[in-house]
XYZ file of N, CA, C and O in Angstrom:
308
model
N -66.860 -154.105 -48.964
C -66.811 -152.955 -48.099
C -66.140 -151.801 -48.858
O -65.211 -152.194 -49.565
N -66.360 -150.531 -48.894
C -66.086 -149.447 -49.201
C -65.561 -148.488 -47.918
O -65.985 -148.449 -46.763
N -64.356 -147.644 -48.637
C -63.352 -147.166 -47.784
C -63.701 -145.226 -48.515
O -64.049 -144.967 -49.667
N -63.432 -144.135 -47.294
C -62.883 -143.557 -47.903
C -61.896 -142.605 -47.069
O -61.432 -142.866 -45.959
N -61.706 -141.623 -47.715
C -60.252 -140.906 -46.881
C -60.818 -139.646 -46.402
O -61.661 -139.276 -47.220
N -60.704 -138.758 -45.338
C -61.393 -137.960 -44.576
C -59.781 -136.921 -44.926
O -58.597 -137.011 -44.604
N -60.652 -135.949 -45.778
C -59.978 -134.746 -45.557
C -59.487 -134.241 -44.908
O -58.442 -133.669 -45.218
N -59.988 -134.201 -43.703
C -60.396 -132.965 -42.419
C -59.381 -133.781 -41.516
O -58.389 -133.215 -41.057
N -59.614 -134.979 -41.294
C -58.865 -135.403 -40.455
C -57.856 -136.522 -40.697
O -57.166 -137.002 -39.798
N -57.820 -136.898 -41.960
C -56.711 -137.373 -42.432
C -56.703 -139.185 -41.795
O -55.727 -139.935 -41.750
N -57.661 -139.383 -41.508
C -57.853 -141.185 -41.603
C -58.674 -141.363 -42.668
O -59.290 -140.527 -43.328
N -58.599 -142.861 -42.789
C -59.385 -143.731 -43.375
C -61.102 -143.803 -42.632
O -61.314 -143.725 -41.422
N -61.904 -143.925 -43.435
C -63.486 -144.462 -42.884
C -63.986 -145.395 -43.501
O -63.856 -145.230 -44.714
N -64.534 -146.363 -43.215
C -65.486 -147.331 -43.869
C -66.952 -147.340 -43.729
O -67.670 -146.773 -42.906
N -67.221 -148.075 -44.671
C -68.963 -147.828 -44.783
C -69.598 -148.589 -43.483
O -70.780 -148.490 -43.154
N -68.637 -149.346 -42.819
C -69.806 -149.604 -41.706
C -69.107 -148.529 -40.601
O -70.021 -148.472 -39.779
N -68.198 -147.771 -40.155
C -67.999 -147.075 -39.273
C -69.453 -146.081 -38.972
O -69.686 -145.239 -39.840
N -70.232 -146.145 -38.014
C -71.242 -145.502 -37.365
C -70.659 -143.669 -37.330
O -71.484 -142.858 -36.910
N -69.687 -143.300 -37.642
C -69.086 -141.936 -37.367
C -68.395 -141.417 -38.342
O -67.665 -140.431 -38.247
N -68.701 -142.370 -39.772
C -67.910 -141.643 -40.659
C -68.942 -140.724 -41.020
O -70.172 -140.767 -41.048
N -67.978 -139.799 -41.314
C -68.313 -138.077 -42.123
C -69.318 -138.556 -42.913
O -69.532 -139.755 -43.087
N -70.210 -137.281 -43.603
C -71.018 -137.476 -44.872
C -71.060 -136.761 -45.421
O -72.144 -136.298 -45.776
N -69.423 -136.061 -45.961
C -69.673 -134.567 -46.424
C -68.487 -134.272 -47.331
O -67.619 -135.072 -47.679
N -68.599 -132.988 -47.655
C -67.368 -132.860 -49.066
C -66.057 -133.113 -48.814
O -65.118 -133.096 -49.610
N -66.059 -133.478 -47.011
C -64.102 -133.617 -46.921
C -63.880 -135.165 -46.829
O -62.870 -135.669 -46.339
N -64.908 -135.847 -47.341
C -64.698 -137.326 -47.842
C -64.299 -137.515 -49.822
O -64.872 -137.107 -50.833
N -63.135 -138.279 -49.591
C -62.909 -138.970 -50.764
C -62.795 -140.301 -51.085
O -61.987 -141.042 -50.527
N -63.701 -140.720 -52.115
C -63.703 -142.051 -52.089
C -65.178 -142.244 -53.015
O -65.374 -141.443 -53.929
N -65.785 -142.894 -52.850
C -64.903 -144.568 -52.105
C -64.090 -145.242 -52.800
O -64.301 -145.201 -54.012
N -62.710 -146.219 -52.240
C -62.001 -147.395 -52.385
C -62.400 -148.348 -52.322
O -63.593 -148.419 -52.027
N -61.795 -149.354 -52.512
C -62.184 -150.730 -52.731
C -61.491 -151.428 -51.250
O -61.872 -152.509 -50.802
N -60.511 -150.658 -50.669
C -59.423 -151.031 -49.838
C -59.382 -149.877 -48.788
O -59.899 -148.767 -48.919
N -58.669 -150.344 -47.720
C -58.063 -149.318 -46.869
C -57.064 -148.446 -47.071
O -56.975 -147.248 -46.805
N -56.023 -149.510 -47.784
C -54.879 -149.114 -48.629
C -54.319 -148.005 -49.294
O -53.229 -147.439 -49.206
N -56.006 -147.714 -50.442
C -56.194 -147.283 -51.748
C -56.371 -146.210 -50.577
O -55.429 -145.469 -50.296
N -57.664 -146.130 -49.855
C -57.831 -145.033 -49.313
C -56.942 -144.261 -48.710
O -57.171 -143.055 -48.808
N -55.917 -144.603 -48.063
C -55.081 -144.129 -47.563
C -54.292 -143.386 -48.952
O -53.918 -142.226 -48.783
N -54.152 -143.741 -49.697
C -53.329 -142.775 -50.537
C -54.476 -142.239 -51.147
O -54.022 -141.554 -52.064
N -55.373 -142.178 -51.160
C -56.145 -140.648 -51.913
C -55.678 -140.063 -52.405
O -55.481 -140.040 -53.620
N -55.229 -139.160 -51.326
C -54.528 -137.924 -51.985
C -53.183 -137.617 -53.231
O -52.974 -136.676 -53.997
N -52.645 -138.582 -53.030
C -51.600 -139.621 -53.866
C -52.597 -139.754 -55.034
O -52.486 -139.026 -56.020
N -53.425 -140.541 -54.944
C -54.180 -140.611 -56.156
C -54.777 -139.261 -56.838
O -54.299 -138.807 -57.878
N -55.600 -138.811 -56.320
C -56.472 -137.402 -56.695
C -54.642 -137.023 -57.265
O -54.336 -137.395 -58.397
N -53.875 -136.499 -56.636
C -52.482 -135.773 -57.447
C -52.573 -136.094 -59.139
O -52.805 -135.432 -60.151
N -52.229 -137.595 -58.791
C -52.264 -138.308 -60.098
C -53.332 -138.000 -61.143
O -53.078 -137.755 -62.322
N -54.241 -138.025 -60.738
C -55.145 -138.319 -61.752
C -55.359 -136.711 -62.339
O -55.852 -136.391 -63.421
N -54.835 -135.833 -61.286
C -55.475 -134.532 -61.706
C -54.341 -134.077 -63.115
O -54.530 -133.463 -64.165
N -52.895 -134.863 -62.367
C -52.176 -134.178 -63.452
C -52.130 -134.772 -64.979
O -51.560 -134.392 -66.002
N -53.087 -136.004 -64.633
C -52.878 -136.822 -66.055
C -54.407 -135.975 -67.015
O -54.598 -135.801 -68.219
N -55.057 -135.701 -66.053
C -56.329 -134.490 -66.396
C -55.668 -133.013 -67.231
O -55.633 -132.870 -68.453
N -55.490 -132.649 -66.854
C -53.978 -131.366 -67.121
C -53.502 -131.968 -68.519
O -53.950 -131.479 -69.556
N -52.651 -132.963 -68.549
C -51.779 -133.041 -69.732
C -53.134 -133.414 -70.741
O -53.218 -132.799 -71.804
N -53.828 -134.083 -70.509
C -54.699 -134.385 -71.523
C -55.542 -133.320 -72.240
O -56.225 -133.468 -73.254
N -55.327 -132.068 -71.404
C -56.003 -130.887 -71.507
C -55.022 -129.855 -72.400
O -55.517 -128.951 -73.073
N -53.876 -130.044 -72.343
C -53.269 -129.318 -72.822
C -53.047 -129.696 -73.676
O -52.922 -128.791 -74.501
N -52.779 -131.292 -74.359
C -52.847 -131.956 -75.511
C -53.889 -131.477 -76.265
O -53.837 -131.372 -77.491
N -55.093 -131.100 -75.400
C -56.572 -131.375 -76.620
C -56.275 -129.746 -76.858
O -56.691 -129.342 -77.944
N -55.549 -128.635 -75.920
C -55.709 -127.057 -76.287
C -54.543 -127.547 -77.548
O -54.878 -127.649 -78.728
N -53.549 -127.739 -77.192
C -52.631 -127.640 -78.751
C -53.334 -128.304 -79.606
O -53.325 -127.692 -80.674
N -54.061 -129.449 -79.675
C -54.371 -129.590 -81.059
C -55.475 -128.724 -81.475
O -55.433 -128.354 -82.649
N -56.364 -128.362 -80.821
C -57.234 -127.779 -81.497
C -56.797 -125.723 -81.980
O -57.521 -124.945 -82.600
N -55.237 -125.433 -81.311
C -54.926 -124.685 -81.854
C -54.416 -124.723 -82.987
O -54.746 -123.952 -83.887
N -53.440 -125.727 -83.112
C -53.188 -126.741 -84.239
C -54.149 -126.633 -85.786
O -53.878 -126.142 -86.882
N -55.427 -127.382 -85.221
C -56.123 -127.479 -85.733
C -57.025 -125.992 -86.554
O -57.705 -126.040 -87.579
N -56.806 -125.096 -85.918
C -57.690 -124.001 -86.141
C -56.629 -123.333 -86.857
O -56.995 -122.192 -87.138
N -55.247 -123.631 -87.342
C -54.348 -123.051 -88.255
C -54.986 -123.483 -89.693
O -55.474 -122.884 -90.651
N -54.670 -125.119 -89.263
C -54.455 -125.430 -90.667
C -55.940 -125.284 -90.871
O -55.913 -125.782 -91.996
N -57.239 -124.999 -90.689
C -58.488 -125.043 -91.416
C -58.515 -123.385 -91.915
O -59.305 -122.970 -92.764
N -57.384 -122.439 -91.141
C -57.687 -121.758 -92.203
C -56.744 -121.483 -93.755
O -56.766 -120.763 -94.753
N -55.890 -122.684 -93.092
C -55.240 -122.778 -94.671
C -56.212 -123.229 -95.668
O -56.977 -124.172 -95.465
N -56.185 -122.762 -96.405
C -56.550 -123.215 -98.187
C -56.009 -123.198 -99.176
O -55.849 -122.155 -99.809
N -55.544 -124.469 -99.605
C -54.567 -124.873 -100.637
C -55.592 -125.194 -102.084
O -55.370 -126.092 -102.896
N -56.710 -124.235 -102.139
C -57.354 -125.088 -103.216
C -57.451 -123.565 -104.405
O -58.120 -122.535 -104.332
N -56.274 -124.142 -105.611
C -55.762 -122.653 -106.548
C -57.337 -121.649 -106.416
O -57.394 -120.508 -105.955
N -58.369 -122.367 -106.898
C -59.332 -121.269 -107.438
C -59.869 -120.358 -106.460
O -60.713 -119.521 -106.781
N -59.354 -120.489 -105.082
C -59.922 -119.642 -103.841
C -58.860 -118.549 -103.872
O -59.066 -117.544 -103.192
N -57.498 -118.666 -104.752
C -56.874 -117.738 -104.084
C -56.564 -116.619 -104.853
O -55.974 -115.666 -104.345
């Protein structure tokens, strides 16, 4: 069974509920009721581990765009 978490109104729905939503203020699906219930808990999480990974890949590739225009090779300079 699949769970998910209702935006709008802030319960849980499952795939056999006859009245769950079918629309963008659903998140999910879970595996659990549980899981679903913290959604939003989750989505937090995941967004900020999204973020750092993002800002990791902007510094290196600023990083990166230093040292390629270094050139340490005598006859270029």
């Amino acid at each position: 069974m699949e769970y998910w978490f209702n935006t709008k109104t802030g319960q849980v729905e499952s795939d056999l509920d006859p009245e769950r939503a079918r629309s963008a203020d659903l998140l999910g699906p879970y595996g659990s009721a549980e899981e679903a219930g913290r959604a939003l808990e989750i989505a937090q999480q995941r967004t900020a581990a999204w973020d750092a990974e993002e800002a990791a890949e902007d510094e290196w590739k600023s990083g990166d765009a230093q040292a390629s225009a270094w050139d340490n090779n005598p006859l270029n300079g």
